[in-house]
Coordinates of C-alpha atoms and ligand atoms in Angstrom, one line a residue:
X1 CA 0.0 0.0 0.0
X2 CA 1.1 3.2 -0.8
X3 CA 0.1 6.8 0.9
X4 CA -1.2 8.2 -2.6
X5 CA -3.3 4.8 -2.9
X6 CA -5.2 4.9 0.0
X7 CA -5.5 8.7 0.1
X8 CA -4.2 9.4 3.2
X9 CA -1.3 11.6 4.6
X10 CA 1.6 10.5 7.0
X11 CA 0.4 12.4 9.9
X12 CA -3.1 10.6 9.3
X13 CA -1.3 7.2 9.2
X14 CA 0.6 7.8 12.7
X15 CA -2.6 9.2 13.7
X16 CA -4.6 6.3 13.1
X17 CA -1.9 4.2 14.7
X18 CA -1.7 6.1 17.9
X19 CA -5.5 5.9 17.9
X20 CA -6.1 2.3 17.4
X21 CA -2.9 0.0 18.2
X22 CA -1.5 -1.0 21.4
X23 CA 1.5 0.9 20.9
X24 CA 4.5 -1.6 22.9
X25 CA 8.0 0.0 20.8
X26 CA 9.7 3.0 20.3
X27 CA 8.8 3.7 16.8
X28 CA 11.6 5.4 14.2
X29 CA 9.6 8.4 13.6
X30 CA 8.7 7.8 9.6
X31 CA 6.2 6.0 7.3
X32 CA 7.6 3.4 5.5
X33 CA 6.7 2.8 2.1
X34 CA 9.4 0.9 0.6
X35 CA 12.7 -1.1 1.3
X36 CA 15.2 -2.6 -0.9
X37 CA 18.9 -3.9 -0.2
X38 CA 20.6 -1.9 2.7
X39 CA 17.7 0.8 2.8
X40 CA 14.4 1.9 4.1
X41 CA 12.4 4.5 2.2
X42 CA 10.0 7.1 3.0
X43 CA 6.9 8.7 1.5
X44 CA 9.4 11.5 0.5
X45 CA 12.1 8.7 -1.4
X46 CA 14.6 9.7 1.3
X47 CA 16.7 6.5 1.8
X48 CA 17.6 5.3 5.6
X49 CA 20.6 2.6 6.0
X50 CA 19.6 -0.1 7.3
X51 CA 21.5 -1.9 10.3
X52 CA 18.9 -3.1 12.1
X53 CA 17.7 -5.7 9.5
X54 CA 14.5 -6.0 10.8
X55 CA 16.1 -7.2 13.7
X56 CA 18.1 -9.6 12.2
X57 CA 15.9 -11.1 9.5
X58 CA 16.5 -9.6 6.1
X59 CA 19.7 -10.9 6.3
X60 CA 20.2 -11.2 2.6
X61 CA 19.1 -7.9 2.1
X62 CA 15.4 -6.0 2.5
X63 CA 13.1 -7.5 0.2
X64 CA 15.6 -9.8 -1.8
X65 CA 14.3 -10.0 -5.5
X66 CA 14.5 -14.1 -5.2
X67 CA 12.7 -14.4 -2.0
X68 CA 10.0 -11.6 -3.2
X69 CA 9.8 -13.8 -6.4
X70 CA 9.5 -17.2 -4.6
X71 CA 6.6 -15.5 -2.3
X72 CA 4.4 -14.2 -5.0
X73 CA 5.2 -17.5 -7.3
X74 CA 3.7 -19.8 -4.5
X75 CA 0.8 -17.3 -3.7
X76 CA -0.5 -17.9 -7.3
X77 CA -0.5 -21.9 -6.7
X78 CA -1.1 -22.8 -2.7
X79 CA -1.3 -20.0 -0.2
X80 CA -2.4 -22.0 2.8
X81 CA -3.7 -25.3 3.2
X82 CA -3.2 -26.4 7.2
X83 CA -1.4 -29.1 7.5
X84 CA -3.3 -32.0 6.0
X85 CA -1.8 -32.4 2.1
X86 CA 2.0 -32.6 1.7
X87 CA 3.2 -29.3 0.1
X88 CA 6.0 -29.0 -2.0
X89 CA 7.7 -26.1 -0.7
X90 CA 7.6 -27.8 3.1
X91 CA 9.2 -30.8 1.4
X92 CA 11.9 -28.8 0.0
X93 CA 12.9 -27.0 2.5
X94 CA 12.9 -29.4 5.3
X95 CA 15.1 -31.7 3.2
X96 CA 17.7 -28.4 2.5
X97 CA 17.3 -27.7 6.0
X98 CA 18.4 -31.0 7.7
X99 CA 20.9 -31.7 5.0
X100 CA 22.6 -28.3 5.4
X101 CA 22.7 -28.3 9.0
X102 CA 23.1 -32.0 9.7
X103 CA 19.9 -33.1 11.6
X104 CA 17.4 -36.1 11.0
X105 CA 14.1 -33.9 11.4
X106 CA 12.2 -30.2 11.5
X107 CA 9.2 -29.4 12.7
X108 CA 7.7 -26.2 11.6
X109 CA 6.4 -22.7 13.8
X110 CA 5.4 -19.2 12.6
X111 CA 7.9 -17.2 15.0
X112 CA 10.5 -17.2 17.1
X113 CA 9.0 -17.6 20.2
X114 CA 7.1 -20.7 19.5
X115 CA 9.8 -22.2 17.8
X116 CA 11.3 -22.1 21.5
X117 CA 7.7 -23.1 22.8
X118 CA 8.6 -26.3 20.6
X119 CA 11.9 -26.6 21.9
X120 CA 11.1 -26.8 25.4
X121 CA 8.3 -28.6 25.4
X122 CA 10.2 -31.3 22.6
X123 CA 12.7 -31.3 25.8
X124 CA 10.3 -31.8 28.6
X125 CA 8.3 -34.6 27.1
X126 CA 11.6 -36.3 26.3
X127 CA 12.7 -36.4 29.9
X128 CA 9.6 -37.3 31.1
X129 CA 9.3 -40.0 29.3
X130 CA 12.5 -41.2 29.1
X131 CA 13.7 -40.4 32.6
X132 CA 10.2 -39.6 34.7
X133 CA 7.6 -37.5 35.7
X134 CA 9.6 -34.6 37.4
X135 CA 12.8 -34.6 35.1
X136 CA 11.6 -31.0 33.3
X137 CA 14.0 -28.7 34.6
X138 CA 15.9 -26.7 32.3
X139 CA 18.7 -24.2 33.1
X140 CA 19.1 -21.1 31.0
X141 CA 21.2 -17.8 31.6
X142 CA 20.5 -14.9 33.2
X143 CA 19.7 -12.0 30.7
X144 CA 19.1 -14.4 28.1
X145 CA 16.2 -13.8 25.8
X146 CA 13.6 -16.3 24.6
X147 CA 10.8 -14.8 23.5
X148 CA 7.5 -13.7 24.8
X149 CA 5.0 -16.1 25.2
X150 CA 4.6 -18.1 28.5
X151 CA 6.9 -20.5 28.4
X152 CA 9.8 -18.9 26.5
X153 CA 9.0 -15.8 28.8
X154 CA 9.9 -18.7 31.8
X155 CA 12.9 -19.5 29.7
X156 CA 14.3 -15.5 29.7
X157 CA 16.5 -15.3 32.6
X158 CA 15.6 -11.5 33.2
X159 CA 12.7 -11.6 35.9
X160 CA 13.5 -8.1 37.3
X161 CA 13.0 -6.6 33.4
X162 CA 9.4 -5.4 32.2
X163 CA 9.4 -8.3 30.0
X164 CA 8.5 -10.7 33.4
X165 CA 6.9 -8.0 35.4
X166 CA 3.2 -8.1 35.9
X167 CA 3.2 -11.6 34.1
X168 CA 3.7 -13.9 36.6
X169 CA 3.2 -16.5 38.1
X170 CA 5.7 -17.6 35.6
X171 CA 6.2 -21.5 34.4
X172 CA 7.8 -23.5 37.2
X173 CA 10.8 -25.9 35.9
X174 CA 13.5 -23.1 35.0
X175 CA 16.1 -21.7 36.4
X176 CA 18.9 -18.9 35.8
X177 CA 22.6 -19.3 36.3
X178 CA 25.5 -16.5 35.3
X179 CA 26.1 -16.7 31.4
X180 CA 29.5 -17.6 30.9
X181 CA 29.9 -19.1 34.4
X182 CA 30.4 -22.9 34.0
X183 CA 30.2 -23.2 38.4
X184 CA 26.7 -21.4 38.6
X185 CA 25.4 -23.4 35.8
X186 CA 27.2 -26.7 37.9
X187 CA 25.5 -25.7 41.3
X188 CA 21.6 -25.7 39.2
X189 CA 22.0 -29.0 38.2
X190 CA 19.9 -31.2 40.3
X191 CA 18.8 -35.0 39.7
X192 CA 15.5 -33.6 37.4
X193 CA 17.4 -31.4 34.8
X194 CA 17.0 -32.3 31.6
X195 CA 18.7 -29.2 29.8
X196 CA 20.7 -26.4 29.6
X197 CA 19.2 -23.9 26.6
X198 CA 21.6 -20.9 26.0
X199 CA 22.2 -18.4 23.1
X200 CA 25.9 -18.4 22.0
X201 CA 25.6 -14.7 21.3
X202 CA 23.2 -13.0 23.7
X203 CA 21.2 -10.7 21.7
X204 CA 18.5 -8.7 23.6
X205 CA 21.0 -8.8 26.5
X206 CA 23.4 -6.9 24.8
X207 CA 25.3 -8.8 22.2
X208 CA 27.4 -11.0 24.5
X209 CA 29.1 -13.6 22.8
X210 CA 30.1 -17.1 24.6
X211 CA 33.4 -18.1 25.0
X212 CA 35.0 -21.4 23.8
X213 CA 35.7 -22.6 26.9
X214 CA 32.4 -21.9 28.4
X215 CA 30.5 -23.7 26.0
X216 CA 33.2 -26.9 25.7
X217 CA 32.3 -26.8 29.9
X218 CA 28.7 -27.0 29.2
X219 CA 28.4 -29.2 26.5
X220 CA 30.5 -32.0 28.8
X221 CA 28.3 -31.2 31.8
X222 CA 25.3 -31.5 29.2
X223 CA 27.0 -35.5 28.5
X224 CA 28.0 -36.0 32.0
X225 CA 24.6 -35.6 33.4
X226 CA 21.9 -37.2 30.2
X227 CA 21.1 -33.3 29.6
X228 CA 20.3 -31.9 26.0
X229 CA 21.7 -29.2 25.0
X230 CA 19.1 -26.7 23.7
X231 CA 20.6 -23.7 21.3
X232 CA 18.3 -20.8 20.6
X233 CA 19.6 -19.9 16.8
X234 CA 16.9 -17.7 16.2
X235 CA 18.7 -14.3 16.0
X236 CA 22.5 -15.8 15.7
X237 CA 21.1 -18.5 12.9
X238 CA 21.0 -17.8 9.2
X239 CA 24.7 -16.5 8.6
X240 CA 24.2 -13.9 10.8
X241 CA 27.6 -14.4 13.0
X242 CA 29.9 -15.3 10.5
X243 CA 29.0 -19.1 9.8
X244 CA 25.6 -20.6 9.3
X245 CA 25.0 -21.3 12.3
X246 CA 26.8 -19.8 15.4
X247 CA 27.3 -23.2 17.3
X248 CA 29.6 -24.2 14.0
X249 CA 31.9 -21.3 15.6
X250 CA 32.4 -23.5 18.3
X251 CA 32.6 -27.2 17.0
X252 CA 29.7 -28.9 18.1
X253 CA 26.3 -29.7 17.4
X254 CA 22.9 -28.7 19.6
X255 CA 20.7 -31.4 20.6
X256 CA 17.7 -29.4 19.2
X257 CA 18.2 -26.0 18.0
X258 CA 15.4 -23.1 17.4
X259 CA 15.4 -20.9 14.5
X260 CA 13.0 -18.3 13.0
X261 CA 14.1 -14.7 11.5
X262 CA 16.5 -14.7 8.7
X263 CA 15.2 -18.0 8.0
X264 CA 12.1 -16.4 6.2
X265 CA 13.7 -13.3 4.7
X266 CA 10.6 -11.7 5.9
X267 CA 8.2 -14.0 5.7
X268 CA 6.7 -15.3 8.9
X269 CA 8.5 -18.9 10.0
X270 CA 10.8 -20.2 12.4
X271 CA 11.6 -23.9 13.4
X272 CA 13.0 -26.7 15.3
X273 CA 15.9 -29.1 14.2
X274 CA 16.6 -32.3 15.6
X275 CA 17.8 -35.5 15.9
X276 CA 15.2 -39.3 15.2
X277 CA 15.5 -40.2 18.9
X278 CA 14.9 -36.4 20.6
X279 CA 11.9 -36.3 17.6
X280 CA 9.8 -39.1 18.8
X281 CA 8.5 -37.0 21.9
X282 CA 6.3 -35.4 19.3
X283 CA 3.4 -37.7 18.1
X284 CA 0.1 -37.6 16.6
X285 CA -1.9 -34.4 19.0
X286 CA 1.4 -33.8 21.1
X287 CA 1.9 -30.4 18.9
X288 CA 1.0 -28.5 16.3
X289 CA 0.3 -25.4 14.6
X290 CA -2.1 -24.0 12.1
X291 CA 0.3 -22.1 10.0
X292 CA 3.4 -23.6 10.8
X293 CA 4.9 -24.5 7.5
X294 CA 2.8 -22.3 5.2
X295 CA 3.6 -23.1 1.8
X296 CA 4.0 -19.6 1.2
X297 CA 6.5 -18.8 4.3
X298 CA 8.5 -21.8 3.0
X299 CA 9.0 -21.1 -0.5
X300 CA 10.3 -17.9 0.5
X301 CA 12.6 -19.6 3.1
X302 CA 13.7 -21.9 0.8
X303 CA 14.6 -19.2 -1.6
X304 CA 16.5 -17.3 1.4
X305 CA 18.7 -20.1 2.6
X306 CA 19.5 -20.4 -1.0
X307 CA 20.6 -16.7 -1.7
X308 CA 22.7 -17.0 2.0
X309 CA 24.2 -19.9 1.2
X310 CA 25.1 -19.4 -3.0
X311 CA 26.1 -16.0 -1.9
X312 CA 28.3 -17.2 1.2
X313 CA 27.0 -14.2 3.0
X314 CA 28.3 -15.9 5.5
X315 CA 31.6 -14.9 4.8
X316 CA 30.8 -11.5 4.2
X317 CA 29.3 -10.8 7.3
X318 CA 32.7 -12.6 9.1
X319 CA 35.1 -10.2 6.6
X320 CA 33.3 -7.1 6.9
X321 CA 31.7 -7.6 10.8
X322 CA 35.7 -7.4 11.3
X323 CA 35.9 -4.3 9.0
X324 CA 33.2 -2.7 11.3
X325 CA 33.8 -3.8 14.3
X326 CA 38.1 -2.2 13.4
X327 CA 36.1 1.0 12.6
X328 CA 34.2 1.1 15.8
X329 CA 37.0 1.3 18.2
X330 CA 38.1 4.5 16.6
X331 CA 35.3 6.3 18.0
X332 CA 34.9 8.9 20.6
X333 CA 33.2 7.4 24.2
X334 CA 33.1 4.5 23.5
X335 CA 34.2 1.6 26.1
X336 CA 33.7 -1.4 24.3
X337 CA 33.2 -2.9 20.6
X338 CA 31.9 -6.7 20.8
X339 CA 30.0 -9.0 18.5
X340 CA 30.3 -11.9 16.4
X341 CA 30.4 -11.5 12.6
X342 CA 27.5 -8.7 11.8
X343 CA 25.6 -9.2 15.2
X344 CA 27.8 -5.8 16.8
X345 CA 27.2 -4.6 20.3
X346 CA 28.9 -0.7 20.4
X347 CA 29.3 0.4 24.5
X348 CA 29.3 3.6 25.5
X349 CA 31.3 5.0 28.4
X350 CA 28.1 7.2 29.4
X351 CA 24.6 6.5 28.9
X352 CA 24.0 8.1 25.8
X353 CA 22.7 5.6 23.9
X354 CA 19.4 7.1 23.6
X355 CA 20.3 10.5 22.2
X356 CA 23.0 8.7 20.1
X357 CA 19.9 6.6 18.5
X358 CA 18.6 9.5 17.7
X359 CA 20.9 11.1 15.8
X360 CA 21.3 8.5 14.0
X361 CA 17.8 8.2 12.9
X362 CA 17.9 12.5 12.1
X363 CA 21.3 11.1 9.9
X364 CA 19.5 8.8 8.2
X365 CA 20.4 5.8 9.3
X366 CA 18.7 3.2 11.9
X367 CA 19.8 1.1 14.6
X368 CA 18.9 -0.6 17.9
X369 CA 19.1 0.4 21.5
X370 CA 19.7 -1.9 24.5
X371 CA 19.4 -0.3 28.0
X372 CA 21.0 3.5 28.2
X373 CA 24.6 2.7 27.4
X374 CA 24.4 0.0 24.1
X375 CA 23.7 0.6 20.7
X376 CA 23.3 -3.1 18.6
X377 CA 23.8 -3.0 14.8
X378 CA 22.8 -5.6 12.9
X379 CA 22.6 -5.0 8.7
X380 CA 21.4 -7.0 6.1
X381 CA 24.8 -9.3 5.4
X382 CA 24.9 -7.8 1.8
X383 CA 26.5 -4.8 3.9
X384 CA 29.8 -3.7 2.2
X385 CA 32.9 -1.5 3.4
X386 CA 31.1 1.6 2.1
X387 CA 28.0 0.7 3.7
X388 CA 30.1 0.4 7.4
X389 CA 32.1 3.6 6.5
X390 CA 28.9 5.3 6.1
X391 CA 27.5 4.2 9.3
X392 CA 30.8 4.7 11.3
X393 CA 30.8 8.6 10.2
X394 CA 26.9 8.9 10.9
X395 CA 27.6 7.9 14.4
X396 CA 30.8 9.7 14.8
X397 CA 28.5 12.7 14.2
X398 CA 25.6 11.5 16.5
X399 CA 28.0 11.1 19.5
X400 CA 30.2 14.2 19.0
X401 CA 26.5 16.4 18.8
X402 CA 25.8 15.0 22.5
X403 CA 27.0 17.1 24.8
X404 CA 29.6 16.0 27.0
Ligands
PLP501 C1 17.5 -15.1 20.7 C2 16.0 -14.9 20.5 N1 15.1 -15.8 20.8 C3 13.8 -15.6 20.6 C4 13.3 -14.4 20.1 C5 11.8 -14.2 19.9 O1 11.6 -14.2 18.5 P1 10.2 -13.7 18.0 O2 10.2 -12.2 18.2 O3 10.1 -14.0 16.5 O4 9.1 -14.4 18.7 C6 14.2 -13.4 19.8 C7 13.7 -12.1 19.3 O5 14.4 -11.1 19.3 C8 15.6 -13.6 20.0 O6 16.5 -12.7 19.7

């Protein structure tokens, strides 16, 4: 839809939004009427660089001409069916999937957050059955990030955080040890844990990435105690850090692993991988979703993984998250540059984050804020050198207009 279309003006647009929607984010203050590559556009044409990505889903660039293309060629055949008839796009892309990524088995969701509903519950009804009725406990990390609905909510070690406040009682069977703390996680392992469920990189906590030696001590208390190892891929997954997938940084493979985001360029879909034995806990009625696996949202994800993979944007966003992250440090205020790949975390030494954000937006150019002090960047992989020069001098400018 376009403004000239429907007739209307942009302050009539964020009228009508302030009016009628449950307003939860702070929105970048524009209408947008277009994307394409490594910008948004306005209803005036004014381009804005993108390094948010859509918070790390258009990782092969906004509105990729092949996933567009794959989207509106499947619309014209099968737009949604439940699912009762195979589909050929679900077919396709859980055999690219599993073969890419080494697992037996998928099972499809619409979002992030449910792909971790899966993931839990995939966990607990394995322990239960396999090991009894009270072996459900799962250990995650303290300002971790799972997702919103009940049981991911349980999941996201941040209970003091407006996320968990007001929501409770929360989902019994989890609890929180120190990310990157191999003791803490040690002293919440009692006989009825059946997981540990970590992101490598913590995202929403302010791009924290795991170290080697961390994740080597949990995987080997994972084996030493019949505990899966749950991996929450959903915004490290999809090339994002570097590799394919961020556990291949550290040489090992999760015993499920949750992905959603990039994985649909766009398109609504996340999903579980797994192994045969871990996949039997779901059976006929144990799960299931009416649009997971939407032969539309699959086509296009199919024609995503496709471009990341043929394009080895990978690669790019390990060469030129480098480039960036080099750039960074040469800034004014700032106390820390940290990431993996194109996933960046930029620290200030004050909190300025906010007003920093800002300018940034008034420069034409959009990113994310976490807390006061932390601004996360996180392009489209297509990003090139110019692209990160671009965004290095736009916040160069934003910081040095802050007063001190
Ligand atoms: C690591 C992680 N897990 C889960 C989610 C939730 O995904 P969604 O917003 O698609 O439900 C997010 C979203 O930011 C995330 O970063």
């Amino acid at each position: 839809m376009l403004l000239k279309d429907v007739g209307k003006t942009p302050d009539e647009i964020r009228a009508l939004v302030k009016k009628y929607m449950i307003e939860t984010y702070e929105r970048y203050d524009f209408i947008c009427e277009r994307v394409e590559g490594m910008y948004l556009y306005n209803e005036k044409g004014e381009g804005y660089l993108d390094f948010y990505g859509g918070i790390a889903v258009n990782n092969a660039g906004n509105r990729n001409p092949k996933v567009v293309a794959a989207a509106k060629e499947q619309l014209d055949h099968v737009m949604h069916t439940f699912n009762y008839p195979y589909t050929i796009p679900q077919a396709l892309l859980a055999e690219k999937v599993c073969t890419l990524l080494g697992y037996d088995k998928i099972f499809y969701q619409n979002s992030g957050t449910e792909s971790n509903e899966a993931m839990i519950k995939m966990a607990r009804k394995y322990g239960i059955e396999k090991y009894g009725p009270e072996h459900y406990h799962i250990i995650t990390a303290k300002n971790s990030f799972h997702g919103r609905t009940m049981g991911a909510l349980a999941a996201t070690g941040q209970p003091q955080s407006a996320c968990h406040i007001g929501f409770g009682p929360m989902l019994p069977g989890f609890t929180y040890a120190d990310f990157g703390n191999l003791d803490s996680f040690k002293s919440l392992v009692t006989k009825n844990t059946i997981a540990i469920m970590l992101e490598l990189v913590q995202g929403e906590g302010g791009v924290h990435p795991a170290t080697q030696e961390f994740v080597d001590g949990i995987r080997k208390l994972c084996a030493d105690n019949n505990m899966l190892f749950l991996v929450d891929e959903i915004q490290t997954g999809w090339c994002r850090t570097g590799k394919v997938m961020a556990h291949q940084h550290y040489g090992f493979k999760p015993d499920i692993m949750s992905m959603a985001k990039a994985l649909g360029g766009g398109m609504p879909i996340g999903a579980i991988v797994t192994s045969n034995e871990i996949a039997k806990a779901f059976n006929a009625g144990s799960h299931g979703t009416t649009y997971g696996g939407n032969p539309v949202a699959c086509a296009a994800a199919l024609a995503q993984i496709t471009e990341l993979i043929d394009r080895d944007l990978a690669g790019n966003a390990a060469k030129i998250g480098e480039y960036f992250m080099k750039k960074l440090r040469t800034l004014p205020r700032v106390k820390e540059v940290r990431g993996k790949g194109l996933l960046v975390g930029l620290e200030f030494t004050d909190p300025i984050g906010l007003d920093v954000k800002h300018g940034c937006v008034d420069r034409k150019m959009l990113v994310t804020l976490i807390g006061k002090n932390l601004i996360r960047m996180i392009p489209p992989l297509i990003a090139t050198e110019a692209d990160c020069d671009k965004a290095v001098e736009i916040l160069r400018a934003s910081i040095e207009a802050v007063k001190a």
